PDB file of C-alpha atoms and ligand atoms in Angstrom:
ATOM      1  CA  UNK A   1       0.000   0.000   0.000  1.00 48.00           C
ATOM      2  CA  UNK A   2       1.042   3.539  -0.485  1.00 61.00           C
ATOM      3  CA  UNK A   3       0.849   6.653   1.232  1.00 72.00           C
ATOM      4  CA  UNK A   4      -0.783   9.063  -1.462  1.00 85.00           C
ATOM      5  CA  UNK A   5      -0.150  12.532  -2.186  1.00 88.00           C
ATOM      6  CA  UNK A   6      -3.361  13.464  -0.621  1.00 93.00           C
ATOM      7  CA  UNK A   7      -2.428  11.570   2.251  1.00 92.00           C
ATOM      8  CA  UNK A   8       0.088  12.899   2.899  1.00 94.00           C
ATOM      9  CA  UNK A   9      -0.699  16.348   2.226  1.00 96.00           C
ATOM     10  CA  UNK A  10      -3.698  15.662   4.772  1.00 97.00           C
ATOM     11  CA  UNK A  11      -1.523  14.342   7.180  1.00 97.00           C
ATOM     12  CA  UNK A  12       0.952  17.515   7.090  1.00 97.00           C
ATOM     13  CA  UNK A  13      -1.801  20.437   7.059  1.00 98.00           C
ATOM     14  CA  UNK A  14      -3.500  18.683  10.057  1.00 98.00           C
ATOM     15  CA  UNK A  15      -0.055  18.113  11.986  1.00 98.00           C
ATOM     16  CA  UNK A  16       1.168  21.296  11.403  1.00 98.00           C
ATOM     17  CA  UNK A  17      -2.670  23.067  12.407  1.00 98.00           C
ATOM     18  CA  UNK A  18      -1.988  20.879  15.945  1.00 97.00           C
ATOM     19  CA  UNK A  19       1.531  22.057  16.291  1.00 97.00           C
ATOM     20  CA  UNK A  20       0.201  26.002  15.676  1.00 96.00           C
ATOM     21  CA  UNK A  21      -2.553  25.552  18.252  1.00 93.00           C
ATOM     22  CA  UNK A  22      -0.271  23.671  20.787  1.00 92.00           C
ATOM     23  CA  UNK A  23       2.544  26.148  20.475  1.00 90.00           C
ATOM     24  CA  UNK A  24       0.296  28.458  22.272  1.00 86.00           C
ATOM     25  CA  UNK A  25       1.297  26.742  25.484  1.00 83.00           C
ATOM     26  CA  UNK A  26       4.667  27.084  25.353  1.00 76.00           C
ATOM     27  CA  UNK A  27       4.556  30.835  26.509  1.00 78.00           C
ATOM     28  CA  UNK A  28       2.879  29.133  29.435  1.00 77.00           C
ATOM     29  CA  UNK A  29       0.207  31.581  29.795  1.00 84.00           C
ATOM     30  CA  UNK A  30      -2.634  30.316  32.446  1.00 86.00           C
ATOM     31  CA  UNK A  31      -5.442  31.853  30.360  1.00 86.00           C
ATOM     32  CA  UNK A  32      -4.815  29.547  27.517  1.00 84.00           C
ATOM     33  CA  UNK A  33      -4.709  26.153  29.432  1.00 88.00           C
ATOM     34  CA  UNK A  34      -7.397  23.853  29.454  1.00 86.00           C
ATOM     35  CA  UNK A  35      -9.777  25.538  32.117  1.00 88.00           C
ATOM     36  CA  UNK A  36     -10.366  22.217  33.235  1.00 89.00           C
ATOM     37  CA  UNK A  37      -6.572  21.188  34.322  1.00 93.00           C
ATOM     38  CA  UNK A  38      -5.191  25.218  34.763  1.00 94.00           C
ATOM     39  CA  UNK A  39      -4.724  24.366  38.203  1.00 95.00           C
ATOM     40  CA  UNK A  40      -2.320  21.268  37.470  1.00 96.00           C
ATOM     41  CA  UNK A  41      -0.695  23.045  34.726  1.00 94.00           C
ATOM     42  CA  UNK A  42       0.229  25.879  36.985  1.00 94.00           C
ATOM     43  CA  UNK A  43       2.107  23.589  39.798  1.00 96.00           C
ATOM     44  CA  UNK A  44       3.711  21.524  37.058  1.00 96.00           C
ATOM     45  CA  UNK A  45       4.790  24.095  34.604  1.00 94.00           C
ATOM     46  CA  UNK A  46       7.827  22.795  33.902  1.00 95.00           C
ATOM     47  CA  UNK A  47       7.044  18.897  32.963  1.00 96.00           C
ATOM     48  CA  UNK A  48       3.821  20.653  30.605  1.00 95.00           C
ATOM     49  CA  UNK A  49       6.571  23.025  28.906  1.00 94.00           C
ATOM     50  CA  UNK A  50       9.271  20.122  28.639  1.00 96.00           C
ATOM     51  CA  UNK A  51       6.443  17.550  27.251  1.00 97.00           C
ATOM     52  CA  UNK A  52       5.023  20.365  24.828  1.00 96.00           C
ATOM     53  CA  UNK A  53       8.477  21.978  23.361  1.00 95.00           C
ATOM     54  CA  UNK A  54       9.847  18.059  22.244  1.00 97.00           C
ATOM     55  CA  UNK A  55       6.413  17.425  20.928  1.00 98.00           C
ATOM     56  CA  UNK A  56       5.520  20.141  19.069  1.00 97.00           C
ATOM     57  CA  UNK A  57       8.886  19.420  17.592  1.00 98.00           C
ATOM     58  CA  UNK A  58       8.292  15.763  16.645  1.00 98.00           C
ATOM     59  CA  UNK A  59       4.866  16.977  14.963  1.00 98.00           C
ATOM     60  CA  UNK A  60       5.931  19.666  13.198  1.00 98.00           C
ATOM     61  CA  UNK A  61       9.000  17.873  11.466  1.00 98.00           C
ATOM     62  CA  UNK A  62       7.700  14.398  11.511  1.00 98.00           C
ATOM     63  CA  UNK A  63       5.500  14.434   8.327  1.00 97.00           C
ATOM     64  CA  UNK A  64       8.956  15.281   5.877  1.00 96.00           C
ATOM     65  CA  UNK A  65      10.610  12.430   6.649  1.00 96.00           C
ATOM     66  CA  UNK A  66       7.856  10.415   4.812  1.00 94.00           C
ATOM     67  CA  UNK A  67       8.584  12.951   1.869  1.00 92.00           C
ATOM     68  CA  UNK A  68      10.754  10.430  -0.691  1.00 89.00           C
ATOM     69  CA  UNK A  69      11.600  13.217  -3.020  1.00 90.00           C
ATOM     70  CA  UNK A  70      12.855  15.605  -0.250  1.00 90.00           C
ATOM     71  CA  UNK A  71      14.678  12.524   1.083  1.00 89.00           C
ATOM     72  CA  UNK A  72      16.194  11.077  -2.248  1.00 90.00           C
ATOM     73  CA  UNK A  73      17.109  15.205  -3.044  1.00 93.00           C
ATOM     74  CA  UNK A  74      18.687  15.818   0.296  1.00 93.00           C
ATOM     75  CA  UNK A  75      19.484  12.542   2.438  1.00 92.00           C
ATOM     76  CA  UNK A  76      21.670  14.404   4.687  1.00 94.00           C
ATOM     77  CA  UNK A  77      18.594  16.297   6.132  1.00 95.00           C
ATOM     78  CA  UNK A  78      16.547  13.155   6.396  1.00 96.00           C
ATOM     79  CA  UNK A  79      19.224  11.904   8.603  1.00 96.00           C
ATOM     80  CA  UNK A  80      18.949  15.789  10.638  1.00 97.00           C
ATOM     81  CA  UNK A  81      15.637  16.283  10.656  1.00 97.00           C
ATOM     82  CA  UNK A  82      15.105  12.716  12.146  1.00 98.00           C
ATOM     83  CA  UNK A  83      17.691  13.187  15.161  1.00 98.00           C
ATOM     84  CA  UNK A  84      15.252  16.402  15.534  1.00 98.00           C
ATOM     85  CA  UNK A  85      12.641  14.188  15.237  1.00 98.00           C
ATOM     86  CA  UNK A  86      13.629  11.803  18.015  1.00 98.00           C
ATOM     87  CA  UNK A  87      14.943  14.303  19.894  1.00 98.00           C
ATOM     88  CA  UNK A  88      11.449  15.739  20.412  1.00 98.00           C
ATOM     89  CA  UNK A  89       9.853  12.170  20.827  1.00 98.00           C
ATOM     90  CA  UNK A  90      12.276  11.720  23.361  1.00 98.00           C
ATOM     91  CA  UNK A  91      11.613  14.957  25.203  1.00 98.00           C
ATOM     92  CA  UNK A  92       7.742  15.012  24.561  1.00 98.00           C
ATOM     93  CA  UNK A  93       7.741  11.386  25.680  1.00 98.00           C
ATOM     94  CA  UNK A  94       9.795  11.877  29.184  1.00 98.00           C
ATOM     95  CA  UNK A  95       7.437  14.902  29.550  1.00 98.00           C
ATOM     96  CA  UNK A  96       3.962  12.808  28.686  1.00 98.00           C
ATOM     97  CA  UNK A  97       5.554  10.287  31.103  1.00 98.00           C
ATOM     98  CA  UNK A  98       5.319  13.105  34.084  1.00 98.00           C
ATOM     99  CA  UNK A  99       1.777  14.365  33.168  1.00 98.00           C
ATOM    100  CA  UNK A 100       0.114  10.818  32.391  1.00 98.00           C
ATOM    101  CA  UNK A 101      -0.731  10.496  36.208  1.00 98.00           C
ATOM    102  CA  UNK A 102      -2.130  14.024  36.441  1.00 98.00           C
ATOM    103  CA  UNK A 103      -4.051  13.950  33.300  1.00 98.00           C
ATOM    104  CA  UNK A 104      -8.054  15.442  33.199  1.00 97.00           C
ATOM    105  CA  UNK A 105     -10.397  12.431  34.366  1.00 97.00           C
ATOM    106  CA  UNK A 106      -9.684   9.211  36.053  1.00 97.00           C
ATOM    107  CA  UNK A 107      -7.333   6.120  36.216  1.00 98.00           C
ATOM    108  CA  UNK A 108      -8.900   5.437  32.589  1.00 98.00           C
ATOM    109  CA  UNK A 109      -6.984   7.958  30.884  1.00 98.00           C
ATOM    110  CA  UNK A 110      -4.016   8.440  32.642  1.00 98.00           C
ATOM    111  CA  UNK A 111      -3.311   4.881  32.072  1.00 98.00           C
ATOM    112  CA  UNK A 112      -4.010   5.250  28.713  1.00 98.00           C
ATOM    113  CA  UNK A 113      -1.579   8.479  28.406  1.00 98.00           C
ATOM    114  CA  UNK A 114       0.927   6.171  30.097  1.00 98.00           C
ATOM    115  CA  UNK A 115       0.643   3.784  27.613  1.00 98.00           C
ATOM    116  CA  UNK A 116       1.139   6.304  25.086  1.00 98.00           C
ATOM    117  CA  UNK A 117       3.824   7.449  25.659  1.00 98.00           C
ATOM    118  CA  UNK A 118       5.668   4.397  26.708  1.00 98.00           C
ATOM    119  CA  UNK A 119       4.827   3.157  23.114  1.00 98.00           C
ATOM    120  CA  UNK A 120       6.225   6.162  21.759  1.00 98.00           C
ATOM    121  CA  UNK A 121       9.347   5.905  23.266  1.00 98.00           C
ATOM    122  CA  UNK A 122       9.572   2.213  22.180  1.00 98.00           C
ATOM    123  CA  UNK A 123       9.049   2.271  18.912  1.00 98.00           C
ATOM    124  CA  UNK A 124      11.340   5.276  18.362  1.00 98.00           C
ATOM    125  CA  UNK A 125      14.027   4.053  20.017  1.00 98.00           C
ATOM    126  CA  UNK A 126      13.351   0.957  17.889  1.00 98.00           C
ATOM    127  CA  UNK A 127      13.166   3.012  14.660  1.00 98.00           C
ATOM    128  CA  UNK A 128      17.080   4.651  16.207  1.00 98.00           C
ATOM    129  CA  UNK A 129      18.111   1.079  16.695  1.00 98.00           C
ATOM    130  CA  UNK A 130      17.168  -0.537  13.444  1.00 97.00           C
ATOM    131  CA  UNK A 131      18.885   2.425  11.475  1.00 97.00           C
ATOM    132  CA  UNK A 132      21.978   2.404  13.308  1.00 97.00           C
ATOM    133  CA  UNK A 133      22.181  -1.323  12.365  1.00 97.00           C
ATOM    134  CA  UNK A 134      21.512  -0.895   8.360  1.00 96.00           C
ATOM    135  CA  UNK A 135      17.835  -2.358   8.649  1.00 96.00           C
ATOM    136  CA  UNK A 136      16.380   0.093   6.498  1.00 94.00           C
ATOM    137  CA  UNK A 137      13.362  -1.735   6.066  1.00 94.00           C
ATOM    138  CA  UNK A 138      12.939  -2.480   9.680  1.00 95.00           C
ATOM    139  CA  UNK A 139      13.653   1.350  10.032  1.00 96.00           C
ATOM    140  CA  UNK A 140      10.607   2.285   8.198  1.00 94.00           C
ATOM    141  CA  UNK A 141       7.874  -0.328   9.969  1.00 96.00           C
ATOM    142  CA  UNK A 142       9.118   1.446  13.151  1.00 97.00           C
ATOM    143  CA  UNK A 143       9.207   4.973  12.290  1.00 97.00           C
ATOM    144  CA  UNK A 144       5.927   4.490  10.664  1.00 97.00           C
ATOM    145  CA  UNK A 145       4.621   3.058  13.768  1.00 98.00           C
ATOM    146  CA  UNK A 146       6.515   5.925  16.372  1.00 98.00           C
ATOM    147  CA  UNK A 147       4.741   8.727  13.707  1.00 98.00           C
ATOM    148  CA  UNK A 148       1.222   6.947  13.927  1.00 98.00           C
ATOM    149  CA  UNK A 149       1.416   7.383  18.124  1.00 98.00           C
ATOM    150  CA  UNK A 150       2.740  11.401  16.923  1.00 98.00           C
ATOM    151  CA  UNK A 151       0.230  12.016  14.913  1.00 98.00           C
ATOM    152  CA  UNK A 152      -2.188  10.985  17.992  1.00 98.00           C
ATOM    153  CA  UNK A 153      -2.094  14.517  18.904  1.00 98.00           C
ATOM    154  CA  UNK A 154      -4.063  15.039  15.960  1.00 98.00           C
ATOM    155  CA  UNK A 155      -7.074  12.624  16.632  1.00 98.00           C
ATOM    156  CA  UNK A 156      -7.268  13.229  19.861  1.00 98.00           C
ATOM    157  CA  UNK A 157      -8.082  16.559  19.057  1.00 97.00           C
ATOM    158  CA  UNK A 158     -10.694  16.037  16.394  1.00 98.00           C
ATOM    159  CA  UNK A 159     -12.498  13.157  18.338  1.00 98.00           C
ATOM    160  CA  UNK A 160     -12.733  15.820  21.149  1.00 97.00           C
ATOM    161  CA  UNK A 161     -14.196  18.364  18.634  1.00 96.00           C
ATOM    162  CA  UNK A 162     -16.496  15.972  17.201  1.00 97.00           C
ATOM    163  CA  UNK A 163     -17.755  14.583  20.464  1.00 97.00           C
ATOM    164  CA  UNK A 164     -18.606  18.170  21.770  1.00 95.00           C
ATOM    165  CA  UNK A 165     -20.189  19.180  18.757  1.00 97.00           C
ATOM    166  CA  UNK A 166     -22.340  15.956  19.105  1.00 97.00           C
ATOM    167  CA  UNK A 167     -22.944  17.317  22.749  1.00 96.00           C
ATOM    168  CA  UNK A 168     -21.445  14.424  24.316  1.00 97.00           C
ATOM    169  CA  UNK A 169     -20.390  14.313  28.168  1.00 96.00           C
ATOM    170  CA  UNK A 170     -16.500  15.398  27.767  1.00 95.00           C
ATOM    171  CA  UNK A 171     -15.656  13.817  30.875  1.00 96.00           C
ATOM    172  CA  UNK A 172     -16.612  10.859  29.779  1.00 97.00           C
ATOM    173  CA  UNK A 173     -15.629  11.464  25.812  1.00 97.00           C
ATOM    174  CA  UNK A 174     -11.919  12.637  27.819  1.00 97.00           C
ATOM    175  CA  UNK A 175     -11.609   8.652  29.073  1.00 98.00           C
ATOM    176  CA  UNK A 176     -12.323   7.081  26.062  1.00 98.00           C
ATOM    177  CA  UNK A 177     -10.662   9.090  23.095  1.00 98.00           C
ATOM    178  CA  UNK A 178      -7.328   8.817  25.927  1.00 98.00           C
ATOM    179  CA  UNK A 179      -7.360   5.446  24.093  1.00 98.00           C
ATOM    180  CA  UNK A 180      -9.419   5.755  20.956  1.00 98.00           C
ATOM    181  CA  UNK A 181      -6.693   7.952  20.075  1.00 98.00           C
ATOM    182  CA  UNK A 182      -3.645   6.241  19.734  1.00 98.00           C
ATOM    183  CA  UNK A 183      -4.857   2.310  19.243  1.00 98.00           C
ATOM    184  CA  UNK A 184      -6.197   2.615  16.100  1.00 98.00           C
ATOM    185  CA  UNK A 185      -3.468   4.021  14.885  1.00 98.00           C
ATOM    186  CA  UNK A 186      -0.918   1.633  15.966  1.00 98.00           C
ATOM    187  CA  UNK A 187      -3.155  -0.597  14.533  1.00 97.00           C
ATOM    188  CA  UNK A 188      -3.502   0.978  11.055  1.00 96.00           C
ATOM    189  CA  UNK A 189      -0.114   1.502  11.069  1.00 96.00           C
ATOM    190  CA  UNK A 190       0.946  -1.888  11.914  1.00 95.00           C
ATOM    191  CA  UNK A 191      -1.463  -3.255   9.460  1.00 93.00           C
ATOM    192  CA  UNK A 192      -0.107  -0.803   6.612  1.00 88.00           C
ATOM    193  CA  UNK A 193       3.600  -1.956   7.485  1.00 89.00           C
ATOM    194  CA  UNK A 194       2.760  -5.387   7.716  1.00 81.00           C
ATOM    195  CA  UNK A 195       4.309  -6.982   4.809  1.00 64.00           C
ATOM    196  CA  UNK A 196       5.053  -5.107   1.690  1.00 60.00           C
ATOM    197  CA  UNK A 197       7.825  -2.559   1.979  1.00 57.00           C
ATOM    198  CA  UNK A 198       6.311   0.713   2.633  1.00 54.00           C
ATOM    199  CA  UNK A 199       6.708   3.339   0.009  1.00 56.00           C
ATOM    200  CA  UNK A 200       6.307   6.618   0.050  1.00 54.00           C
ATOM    201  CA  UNK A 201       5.193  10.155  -1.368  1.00 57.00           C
ATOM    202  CA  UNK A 202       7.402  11.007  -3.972  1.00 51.00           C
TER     203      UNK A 202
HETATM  204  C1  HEM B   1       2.210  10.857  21.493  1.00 74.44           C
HETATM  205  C2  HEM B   1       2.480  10.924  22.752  1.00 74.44           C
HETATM  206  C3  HEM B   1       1.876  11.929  23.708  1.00 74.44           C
HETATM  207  C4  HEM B   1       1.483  11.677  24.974  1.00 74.44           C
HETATM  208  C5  HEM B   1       1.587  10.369  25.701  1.00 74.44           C
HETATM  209  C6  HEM B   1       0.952  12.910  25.513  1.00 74.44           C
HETATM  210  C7  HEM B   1       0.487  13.068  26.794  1.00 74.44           C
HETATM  211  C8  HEM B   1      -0.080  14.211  27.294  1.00 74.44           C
HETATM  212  C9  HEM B   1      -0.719  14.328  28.570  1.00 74.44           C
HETATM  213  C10 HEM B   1      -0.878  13.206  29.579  1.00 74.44           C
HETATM  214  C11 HEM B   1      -1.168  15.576  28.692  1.00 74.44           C
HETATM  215  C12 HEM B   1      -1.985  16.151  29.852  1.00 74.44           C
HETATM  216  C13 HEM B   1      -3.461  15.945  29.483  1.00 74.44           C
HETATM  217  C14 HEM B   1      -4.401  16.383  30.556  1.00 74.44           C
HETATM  218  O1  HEM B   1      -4.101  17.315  31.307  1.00 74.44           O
HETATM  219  O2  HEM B   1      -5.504  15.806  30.640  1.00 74.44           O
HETATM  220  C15 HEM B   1      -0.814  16.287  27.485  1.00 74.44           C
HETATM  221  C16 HEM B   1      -1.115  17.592  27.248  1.00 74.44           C
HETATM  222  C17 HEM B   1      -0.763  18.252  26.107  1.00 74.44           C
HETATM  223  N1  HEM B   1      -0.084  17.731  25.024  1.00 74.44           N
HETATM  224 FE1  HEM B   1       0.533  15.845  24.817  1.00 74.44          FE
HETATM  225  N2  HEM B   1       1.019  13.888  24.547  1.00 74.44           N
HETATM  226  C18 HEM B   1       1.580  13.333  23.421  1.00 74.44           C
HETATM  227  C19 HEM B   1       1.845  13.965  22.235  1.00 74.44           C
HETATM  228  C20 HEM B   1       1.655  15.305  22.020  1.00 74.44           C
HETATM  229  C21 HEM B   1       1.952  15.968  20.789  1.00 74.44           C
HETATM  230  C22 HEM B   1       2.594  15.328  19.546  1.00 74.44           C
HETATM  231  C23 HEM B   1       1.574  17.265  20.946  1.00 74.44           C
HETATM  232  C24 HEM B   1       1.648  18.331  19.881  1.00 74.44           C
HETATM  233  C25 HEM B   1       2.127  19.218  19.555  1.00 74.44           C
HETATM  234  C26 HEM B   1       1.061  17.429  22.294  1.00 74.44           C
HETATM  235  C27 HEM B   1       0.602  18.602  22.863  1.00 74.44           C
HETATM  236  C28 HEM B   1       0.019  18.722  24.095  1.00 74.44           C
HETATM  237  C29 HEM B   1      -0.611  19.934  24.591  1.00 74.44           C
HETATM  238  C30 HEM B   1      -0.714  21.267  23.853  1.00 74.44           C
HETATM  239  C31 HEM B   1      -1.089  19.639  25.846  1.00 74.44           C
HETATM  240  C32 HEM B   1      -1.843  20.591  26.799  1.00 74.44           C
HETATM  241  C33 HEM B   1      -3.312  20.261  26.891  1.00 74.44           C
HETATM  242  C34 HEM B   1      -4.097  20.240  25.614  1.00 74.44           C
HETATM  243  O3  HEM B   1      -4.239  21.254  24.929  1.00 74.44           O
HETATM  244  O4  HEM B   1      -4.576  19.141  25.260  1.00 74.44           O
HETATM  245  N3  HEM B   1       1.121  16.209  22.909  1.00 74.44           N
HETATM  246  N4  HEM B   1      -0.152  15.429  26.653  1.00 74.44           N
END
């Protein structure tokens, strides 16, 4: 299977709309936190500025590498962007790590944060591994699958908007999108890297 143009292009606009509207939180003003969690956010500033600056990174920069004319034109900023890359997946994922147990809602969600970004670290660090070995291949499942958990920031944003446009109860929306979010795309991305070699947008 293929990642199409329009894929991709999808994929980018709506990253990069997630990483404008989350960068608003990095000046760490209290009047744009979620009024529901301002409080938390206020005594732990620093692990919700550390979580937000490596992910917005990771989002923003993510979608290139799955450019194959950008990366067949210019390997040697494949290879920077995706230290960049991990670096942010690495310091979003330490900071996701540190909010998981304070997260809006219950022991559903947090645990499902946790998960989150546990996976995220894995199967970057997996992607790291695989390249530093020559598995290019093996490389690509993996980063697929570490940019899949990314680009959760993305539809757990737009489950959230669709379930309070359909009026539904966002505590309760909150619990299950903290999953809905992420484990369908592991899945679909899994699925999609499953056995043919995965090729990309040219
Ligand atoms: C993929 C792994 C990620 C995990 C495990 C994760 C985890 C979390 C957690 C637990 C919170 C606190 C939620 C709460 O208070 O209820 C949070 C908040 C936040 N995260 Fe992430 N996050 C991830 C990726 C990202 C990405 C890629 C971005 C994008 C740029 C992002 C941007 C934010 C922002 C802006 C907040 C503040 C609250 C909000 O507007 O939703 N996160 N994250």
């Amino acid at each position: 299977m293929r990642i199409t143009r329009a894929g991709w292009a999808l994929m980018t606009v709506l990253s990069t709309l997630i990483v404008l509207l989350s960068a608003k939180y990095a000046g760490l003003d209290p009047d744009d936190f979620l009024s529901e969690q301002r409080d938390t956010y206020l005594r732990h500033e620093l692990a919700l500025g550390v979580h937000i600056s490596g992910a917005i990174v990771a989002l923003a920069v993510g979608p290139w590498q799955f450019c194959a004319r950008l990366r067949r034109r210019w390997p040697h900023w494949h290879r920077r962007i995706g230290v960049l890359y991990l670096l942010g997946c690495l310091v979003g994922g330490i900071g996701a790590l540190f909010l998981a147990p304070l997260a809006y809602g219950n022991a559903v969600s947090r645990l499902g944060f946790a998960c989150l970004g546990v996976a995220w670290l894995i199967t970057g660090g997996i992607g790291l591994r695989m390249i530093l070995r020559g598995r290019v291949e093996g490389h690509r499942r993996w980063m697929v699958r570490s940019f899949a958990l990314t680009f959760a920031a993305v539809t757990l944003r737009l489950m959230l908007v669709a379930a309070l446009a359909a009026g539904l109860d966002f505590r309760t929306c909150y619990l299950v999108i903290a999953w809905l979010c992420w484990v369908p795309n592991l899945l679909l991305a899994c699925w999609f890297t499953r056995l043919r070699p995965v090729r990309q947008v040219s």
